[in-house]
XYZ file of C-alpha atoms in Angstrom:
567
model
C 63.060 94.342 87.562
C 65.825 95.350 85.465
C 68.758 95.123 88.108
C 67.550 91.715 88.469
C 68.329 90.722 85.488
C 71.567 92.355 85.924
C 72.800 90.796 89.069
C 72.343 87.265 87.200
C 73.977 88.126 84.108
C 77.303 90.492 85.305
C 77.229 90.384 88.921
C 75.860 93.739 89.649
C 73.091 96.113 89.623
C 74.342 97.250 86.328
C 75.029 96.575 82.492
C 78.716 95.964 81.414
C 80.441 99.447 80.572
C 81.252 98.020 77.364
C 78.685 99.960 74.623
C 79.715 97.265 71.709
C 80.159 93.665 71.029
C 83.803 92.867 71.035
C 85.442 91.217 67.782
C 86.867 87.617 67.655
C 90.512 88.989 67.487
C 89.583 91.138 70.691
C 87.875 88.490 72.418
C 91.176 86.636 72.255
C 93.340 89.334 72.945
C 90.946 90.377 76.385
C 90.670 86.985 77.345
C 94.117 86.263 77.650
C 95.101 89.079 80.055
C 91.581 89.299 81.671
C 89.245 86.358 83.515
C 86.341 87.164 81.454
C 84.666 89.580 78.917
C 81.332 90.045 79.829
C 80.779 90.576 83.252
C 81.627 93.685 85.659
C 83.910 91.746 87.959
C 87.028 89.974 86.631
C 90.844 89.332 87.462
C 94.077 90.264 85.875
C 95.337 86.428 84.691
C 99.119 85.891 84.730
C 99.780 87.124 81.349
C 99.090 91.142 82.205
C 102.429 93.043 83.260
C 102.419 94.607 86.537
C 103.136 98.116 84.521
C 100.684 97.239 82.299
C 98.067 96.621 84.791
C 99.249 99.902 86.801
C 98.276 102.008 84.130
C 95.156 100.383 83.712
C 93.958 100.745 87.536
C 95.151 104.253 87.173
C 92.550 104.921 84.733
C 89.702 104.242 86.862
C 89.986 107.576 88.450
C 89.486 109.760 85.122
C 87.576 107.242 82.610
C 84.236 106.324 81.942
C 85.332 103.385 80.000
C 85.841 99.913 81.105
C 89.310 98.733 82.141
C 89.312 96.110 78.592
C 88.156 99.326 76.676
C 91.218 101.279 78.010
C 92.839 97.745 77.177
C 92.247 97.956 73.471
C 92.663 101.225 73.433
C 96.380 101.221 73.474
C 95.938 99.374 70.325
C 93.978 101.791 68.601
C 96.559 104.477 69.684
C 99.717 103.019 68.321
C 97.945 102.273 65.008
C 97.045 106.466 65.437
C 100.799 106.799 65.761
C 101.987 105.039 63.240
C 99.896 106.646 60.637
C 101.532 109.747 61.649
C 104.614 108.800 61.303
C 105.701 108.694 65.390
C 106.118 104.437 65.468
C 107.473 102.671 62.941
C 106.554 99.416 61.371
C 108.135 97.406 63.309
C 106.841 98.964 66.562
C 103.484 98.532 65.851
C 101.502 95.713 67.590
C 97.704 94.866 66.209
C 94.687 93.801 68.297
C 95.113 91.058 64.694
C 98.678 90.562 65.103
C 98.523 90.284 68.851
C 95.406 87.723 68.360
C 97.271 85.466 65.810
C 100.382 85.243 68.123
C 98.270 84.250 71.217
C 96.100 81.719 69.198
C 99.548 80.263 67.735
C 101.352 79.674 71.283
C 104.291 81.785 70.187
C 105.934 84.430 71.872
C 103.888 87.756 72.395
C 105.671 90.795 71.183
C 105.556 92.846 74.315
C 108.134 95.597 74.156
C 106.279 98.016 72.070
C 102.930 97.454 74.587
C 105.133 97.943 77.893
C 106.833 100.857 75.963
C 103.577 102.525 75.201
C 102.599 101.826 79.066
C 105.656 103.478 80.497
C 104.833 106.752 78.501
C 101.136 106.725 79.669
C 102.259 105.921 82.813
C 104.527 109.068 82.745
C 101.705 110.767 82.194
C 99.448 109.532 84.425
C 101.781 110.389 87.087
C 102.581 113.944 86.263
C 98.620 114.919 85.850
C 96.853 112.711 88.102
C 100.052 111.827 90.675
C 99.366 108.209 91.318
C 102.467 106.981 93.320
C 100.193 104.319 94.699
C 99.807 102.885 91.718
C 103.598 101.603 92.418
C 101.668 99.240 94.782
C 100.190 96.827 92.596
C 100.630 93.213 92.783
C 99.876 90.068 93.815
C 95.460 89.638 93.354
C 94.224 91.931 91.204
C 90.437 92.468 90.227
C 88.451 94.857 88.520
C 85.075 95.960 90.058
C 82.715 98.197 87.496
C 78.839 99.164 87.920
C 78.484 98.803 92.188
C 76.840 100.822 94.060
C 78.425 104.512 95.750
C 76.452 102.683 98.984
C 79.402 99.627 99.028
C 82.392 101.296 97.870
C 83.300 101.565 101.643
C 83.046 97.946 102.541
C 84.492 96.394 99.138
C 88.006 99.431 100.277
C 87.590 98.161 104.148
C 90.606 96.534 104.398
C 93.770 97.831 105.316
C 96.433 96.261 103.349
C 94.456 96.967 99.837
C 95.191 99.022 97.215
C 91.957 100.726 95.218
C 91.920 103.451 92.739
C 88.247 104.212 92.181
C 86.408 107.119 89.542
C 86.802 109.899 90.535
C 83.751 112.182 91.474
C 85.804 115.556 91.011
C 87.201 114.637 87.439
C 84.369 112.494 85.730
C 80.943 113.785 85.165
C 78.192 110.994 86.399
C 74.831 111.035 84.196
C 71.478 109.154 84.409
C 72.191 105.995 83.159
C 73.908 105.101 85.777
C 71.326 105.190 88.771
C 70.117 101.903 90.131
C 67.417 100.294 92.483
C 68.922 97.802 94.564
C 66.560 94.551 94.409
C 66.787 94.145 98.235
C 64.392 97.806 98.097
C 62.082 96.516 94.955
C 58.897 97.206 97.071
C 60.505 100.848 96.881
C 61.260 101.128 93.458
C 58.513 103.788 91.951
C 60.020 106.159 94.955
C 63.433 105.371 94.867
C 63.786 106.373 90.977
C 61.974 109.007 91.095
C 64.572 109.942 93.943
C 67.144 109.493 91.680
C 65.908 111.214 88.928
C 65.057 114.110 91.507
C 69.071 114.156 92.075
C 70.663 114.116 89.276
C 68.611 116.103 87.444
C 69.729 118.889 89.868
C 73.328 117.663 89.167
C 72.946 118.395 85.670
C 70.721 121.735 86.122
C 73.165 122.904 88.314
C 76.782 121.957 86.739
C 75.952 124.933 83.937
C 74.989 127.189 86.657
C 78.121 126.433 88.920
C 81.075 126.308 86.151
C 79.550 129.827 84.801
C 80.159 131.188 88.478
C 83.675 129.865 88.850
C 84.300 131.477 85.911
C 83.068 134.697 86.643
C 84.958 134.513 90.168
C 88.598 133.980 88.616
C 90.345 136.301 86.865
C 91.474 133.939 83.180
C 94.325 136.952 83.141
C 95.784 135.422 85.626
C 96.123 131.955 84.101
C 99.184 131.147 82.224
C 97.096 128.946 79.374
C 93.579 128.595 78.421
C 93.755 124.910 79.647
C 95.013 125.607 83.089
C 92.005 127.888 83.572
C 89.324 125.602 82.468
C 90.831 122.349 84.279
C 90.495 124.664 87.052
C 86.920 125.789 86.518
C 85.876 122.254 85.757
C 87.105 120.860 88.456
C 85.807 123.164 90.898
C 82.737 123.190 89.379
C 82.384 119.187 90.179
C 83.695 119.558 93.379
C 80.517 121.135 93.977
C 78.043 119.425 92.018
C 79.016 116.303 93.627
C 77.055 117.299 96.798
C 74.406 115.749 94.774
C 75.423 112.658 93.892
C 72.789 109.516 95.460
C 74.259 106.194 96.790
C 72.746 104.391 94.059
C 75.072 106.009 91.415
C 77.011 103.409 90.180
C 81.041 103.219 90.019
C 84.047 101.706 89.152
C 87.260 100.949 91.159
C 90.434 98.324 90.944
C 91.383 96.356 93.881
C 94.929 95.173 94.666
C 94.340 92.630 97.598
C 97.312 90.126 99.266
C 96.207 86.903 98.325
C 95.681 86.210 102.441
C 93.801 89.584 103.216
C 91.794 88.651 100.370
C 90.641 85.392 101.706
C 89.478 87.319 104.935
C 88.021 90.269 102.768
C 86.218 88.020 100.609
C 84.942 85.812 103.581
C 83.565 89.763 104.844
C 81.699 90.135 101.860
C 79.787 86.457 101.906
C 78.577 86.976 105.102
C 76.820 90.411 104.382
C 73.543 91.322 105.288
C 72.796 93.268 101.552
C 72.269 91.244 98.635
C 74.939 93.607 96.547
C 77.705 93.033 98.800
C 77.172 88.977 99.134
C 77.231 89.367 95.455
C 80.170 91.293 94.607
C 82.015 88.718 97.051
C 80.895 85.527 95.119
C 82.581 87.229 91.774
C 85.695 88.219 93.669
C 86.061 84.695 94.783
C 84.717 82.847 91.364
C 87.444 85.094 89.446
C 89.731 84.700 92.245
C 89.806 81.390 92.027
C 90.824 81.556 88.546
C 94.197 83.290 89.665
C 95.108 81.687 92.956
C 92.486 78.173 93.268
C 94.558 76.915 96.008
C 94.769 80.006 98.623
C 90.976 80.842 97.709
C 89.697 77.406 97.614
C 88.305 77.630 101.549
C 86.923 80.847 101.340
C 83.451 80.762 102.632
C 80.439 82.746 104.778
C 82.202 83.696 108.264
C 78.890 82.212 110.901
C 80.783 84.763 113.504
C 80.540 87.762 111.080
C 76.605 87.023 111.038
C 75.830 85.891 114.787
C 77.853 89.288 115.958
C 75.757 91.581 113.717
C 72.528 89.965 114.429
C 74.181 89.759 118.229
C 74.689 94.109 118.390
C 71.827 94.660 116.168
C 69.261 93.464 119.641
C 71.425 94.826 121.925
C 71.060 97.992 119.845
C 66.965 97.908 119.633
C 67.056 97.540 123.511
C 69.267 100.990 124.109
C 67.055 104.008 125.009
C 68.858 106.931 123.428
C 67.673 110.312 122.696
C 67.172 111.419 118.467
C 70.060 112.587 116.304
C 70.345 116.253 115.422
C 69.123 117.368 112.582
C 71.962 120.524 111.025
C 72.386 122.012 108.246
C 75.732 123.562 107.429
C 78.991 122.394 108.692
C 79.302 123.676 112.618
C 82.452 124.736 114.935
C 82.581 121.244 116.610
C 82.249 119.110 113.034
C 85.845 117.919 114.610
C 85.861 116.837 118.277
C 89.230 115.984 120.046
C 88.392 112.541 121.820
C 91.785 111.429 123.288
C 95.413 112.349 122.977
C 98.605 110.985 124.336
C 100.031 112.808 127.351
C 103.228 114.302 127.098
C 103.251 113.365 123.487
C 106.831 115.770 122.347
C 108.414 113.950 125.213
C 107.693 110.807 124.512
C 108.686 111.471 120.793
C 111.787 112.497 121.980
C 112.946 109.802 123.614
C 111.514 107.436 121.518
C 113.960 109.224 118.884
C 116.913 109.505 121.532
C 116.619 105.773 122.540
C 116.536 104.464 118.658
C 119.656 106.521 118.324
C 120.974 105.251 121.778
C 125.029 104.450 121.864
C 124.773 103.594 125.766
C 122.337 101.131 126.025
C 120.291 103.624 128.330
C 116.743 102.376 128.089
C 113.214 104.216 127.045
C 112.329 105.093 130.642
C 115.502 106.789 130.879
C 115.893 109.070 127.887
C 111.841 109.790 129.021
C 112.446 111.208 132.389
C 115.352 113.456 130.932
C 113.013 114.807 128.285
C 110.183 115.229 130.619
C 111.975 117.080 133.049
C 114.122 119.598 130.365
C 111.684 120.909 127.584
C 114.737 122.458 125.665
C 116.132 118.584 125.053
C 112.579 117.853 123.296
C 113.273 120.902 121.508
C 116.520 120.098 120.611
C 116.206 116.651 119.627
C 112.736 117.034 117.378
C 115.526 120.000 115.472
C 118.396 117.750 115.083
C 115.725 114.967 113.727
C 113.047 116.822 111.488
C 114.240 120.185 110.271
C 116.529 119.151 107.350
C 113.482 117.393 105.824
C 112.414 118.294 102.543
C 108.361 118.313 100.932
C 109.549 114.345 99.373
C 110.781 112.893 102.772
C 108.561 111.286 105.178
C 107.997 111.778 109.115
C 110.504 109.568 110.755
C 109.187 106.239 111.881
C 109.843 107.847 115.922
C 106.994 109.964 115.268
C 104.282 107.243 115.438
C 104.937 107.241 118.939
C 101.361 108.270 120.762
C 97.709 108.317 119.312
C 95.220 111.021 118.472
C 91.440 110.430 118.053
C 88.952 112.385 116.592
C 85.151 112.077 116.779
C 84.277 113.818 113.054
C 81.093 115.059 111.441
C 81.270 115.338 107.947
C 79.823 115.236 104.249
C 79.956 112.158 102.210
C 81.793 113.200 99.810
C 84.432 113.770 102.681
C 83.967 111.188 104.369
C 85.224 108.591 101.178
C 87.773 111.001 100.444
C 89.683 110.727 104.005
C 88.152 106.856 104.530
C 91.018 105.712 102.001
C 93.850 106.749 104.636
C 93.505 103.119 105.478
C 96.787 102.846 107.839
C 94.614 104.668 110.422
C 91.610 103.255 112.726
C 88.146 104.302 111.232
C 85.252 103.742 113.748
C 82.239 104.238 111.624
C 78.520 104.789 112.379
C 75.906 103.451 109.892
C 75.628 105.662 106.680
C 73.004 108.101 107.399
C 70.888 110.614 106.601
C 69.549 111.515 109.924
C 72.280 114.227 110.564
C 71.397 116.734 108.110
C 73.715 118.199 105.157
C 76.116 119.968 104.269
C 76.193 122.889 101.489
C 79.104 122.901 98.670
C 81.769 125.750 99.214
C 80.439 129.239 97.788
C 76.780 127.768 97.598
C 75.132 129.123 100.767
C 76.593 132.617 100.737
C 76.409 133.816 96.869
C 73.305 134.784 95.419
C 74.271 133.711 92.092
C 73.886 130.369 93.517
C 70.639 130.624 94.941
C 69.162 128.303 92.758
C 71.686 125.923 93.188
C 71.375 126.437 97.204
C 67.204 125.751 96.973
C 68.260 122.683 95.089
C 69.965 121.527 97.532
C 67.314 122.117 100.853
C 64.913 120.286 97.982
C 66.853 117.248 97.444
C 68.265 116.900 101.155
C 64.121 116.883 102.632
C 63.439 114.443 100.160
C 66.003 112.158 100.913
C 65.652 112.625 104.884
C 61.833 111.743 104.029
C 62.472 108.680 102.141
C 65.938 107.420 103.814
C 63.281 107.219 107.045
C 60.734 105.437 105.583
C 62.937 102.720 103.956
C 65.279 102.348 107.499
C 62.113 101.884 109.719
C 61.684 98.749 107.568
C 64.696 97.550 106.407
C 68.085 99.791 108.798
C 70.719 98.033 106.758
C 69.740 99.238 103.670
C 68.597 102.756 104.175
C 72.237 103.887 103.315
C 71.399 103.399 99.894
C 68.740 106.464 99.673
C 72.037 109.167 100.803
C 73.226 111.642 98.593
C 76.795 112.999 98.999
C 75.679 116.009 100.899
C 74.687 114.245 104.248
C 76.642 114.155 106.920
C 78.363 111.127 108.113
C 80.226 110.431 111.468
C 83.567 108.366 112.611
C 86.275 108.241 114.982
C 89.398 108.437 113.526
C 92.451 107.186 115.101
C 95.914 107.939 114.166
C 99.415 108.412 115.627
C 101.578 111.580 115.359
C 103.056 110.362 111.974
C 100.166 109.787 110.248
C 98.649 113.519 111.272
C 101.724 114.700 109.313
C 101.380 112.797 106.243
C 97.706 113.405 105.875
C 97.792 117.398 107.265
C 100.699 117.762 104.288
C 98.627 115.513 101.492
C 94.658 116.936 102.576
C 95.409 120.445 102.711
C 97.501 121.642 99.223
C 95.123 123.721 97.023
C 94.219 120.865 94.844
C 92.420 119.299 97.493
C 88.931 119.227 97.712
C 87.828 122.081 99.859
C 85.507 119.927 102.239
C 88.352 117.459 103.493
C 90.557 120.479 103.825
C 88.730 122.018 105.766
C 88.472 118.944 108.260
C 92.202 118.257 108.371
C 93.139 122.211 108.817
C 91.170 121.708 111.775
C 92.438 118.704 113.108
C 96.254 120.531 112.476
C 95.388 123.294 114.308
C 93.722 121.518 117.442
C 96.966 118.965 117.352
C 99.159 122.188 117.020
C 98.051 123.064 120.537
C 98.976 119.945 122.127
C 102.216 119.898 119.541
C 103.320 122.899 119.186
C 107.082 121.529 118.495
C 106.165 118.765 116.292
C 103.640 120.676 114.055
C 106.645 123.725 113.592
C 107.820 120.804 111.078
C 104.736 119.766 109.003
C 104.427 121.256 105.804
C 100.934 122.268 106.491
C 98.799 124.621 103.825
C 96.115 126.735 105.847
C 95.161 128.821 102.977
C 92.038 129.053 101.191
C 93.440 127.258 98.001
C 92.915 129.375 95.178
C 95.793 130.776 94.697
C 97.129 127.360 94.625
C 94.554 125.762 92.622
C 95.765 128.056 90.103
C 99.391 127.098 90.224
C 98.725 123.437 90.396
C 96.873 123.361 87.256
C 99.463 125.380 85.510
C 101.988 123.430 86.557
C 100.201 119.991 85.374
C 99.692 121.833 81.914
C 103.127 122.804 81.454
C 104.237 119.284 82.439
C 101.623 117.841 80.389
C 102.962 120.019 77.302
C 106.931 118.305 77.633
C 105.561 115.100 76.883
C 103.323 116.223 74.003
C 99.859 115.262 76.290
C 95.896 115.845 75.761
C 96.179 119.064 77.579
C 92.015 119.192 77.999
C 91.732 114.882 77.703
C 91.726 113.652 80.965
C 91.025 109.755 80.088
């Protein structure tokens, strides 16, 4: 079995993303800023700049290629430049030059490198906005070729940061679909699964981007480019739907060298053979990087008796069968719990933290309870002079909100990454039903498209059952991003804010908006103070789509960018 063969030789299901051999000179280049060369997991060593390494995450969400390719490819590009005349001689740094110094001991020439990084980096944040990327330090890995299945466990932890390919940018082909060896007595079924799904990803992308073209009117695009970033990324913000759990990705993880002792000790004691694995790399390369903080890092026994512990207790619950649905229905977000009196505690938290009499909590609480205009009063003097860069005040995390959600895949990665929340999350499933793509289930143009879709969703119910009856921990693999997937989501007033102002502008996907216009508007009820001063965008997006992408474009333009490259 192929994947066999690849879990021994690069720690995944998968090949490396590298298509060639790498030189001598680039071997010793790579190996001095990277813990290895040849397999899918390695570590930023000591030597990599934390601007250099920024832009290099970064890249995950737009690239095919392999953080070392991007690596070398700065290289490449400067030599580009200086042929035409933009660096001069002395600027210029060779993958030869570079090698010779390294091999020598001397001092590495770095300035032109970090130059060339803070100009992509410019540019990275105008047409891709990464201001988390500003978060890098400390352990830093590179994970390439896992599984869409155990991207969620691997970005579990709260204090991490992960930039992962993105699904609405980068087109995902063939080559890419794996069997995981825990499932080999269903490999015949499971790739012909696969094959079943992103066939209709291709088949359909044609289809989809011709309709999104048809439906917007180019006159009213400033550029060429701003109208077919638009269409393309539409158009994948559909196909996607059909994307299995055994498409294979790439992400970079920035972990605290203590969270990533616990994280790593999560991953050992894992009941699937991909996860276990992905955990021994992290802590072989880890190692490498920090041997003394890693060096008791081991399987957790309590992680392993408490699953094996709720998995009985589980088999001995009578409950009645899931719901089958198609379509996304009016309760897809359920209010579970809110704070009472949620303004007035807000209030006083705010009036106490700003409290010149030593008057305590309790105090400024009954005051604010008993006059409704002080709440009023008090949320004005504190929130309206914000602006769209300023964030809710730190009084506003008074209270918490839970929601009980239903909702696509997709979705549900998209909104998992708000990791300063509490995500509840039931077993990956596709027992629920699924979800169709915006425009697919209403146009007629996309009719073929839509029977696509009711094909691949029975077939993976159908097989996703057969494979869980024998083996529950692993039947998340056979999922495709269509199927709905449940959590509780927990959050305080502060948080609604922040993600109700980042989830709903027009470039937003229009699943996850959808969700988080919803949760606004049920908070709004409860809030109706509060939520006067969120920047909230209930529109339908298109309009906006529109202006984002010209925007980007015109941005992109100043400093002399791809204006169609988006790796």
């Amino acid at each position: 079995m192929i994947e066999e063969e690849f879990l021994i030789k690069t720690g995944t299901f998968g090949k490396t993303l590298e298509e060639k051999e790498f030189s001598e000179e680039e071997k010793i280049v790579l190996t001095h800023f990277f813990t290895n060369i040849d397999k899918n997991i390695y570590a930023a060593t000591d030597n990599m700049p934390s601007s250099l390494w920024a832009l290099l995450e970064g890249g995950y969400s737009r690239s095919k290629l392999s953080m070392r390719e991007r690596f070398l490819r700065i290289f490449s590009e400067m030599q580009e430049e200086y042929e035409a005349g933009i660096l001069s001689k002395e600027e210029l740094i060779t993958v030869s030059n570079f090698a010779e110094q390294i091999k020598s001991g001397g001092q590495l020439n770095m300035s032109s490198l970090l130059s060339k990084a803070e100009h992509f980096m410019r540019k990275w944040a105008v047409q891709y906005g990464h201001s988390s990327l500003k978060d890098s330090d400390v352990v830093r890995f590179a994970i390439e070729n896992v599984s869409q299945f155990i991207v969620n466990p691997i970005e579990e932890t709260k204090l991490g940061a992960f930039q992962e390919k993105s699904t609405r940018y980068v087109e995902f082909t063939r080559d890419h679909l794996i069997v995981p060896t825990d499932l080999k007595e269903f490999e015949q079924e499971i790739r012909s699964w696969n094959n079943l799904l992103i066939t209709s990803y291709e088949e359909s992308l044609p289809i989809v981007k011709e309709f999104i073209a048809n439906i917007l009117n180019k006159d009213e695009f400033k550029t060429e480019a701003a109208f077919n970033r638009t269409v393309n990324a539409k158009a994948f913000d559909i196909v996607r739907y059909f994307i299995p759990n055994t498409m294979l990705t790439s992400l970079g993880v920035v972990l605290p060298t203590r969270e990533a002792e616990r994280h790593i000790s999560r991953l050992l004691s894992d009941s699937r053979k991909e996860l276990r694995s992905v955990g021994r790399a992290l802590l072989e390369e880890g190692k490498k990087i920090s041997p003394g903080l890693l060096s008791h890092v081991a399987v957790n026994e309590y992680y392993v008796k408490r699953r094996n512990a709720l998995d009985e207790l589980q088999s001995k619950i009578e409950l009645t069968k899931a719901k089958y649905e198609i379509g996304r229905k009016e309760n897809s977000v359920k209010l579970i719990n809110i704070t009472t009196d949620m303004e007035a505690r807000i209030a006083a938290g705010i009036l106490f933290e700003h409290n010149n009499n030593a008057n305590g909590y309790l105090h400024y609480l009954n005051l604010c309870l008993k006059d409704k205009n002080l709440i009023k009063i008090t949320l004005k003097n504190y929130l309206e002079s914000r602006s769209g860069f300023d964030e809710f005040p730190l009084a506003t995390e008074i209270g918490s909100i839970m929601f009980d959600i239903t909702m696509d895949f997709g979705a549900y990665r998209d909104l998992m990454r708000h990791r300063r929340n509490l995500f509840l999350c039931s077993p990956i499933t596709a027992e629920l039903g699924y979800e169709y793509p915006e425009f697919v289930e209403e146009n007629k143009e996309l009719k073929k498209v839509k029977d696509k879709f009711d094909h691949c969703a029975a077939v993976t119910k159908d097989l996703h059952l057969k494979i869980k009856n024998k083996y529950p921990h692993l039947a998340g693999y056979v999922v495709m991003f269509a199927n709905k997937q449940q959590m509780l989501w927990q959050m305080d007033p502060r948080q609604l804010a922040y993600i109700a102002e980042l989830r709903t502008t027009p470039a937003g996907h229009y699943s996850y908006r959808h969700i988080c216009q919803k949760m606004f508007k049920i908070v709004q009820e409860h809030m109706p103070i509060l939520c006067s001063y969120v920047n909230v965008d209930l529109s339908s997006g298109e309009e906006g789509r529109r202006k984002q992408e010209e925007r980007t474009v015109e941005k992109l333009k100043k400093i002399g960018a791809n204006l169609e490259k988006v790796d």
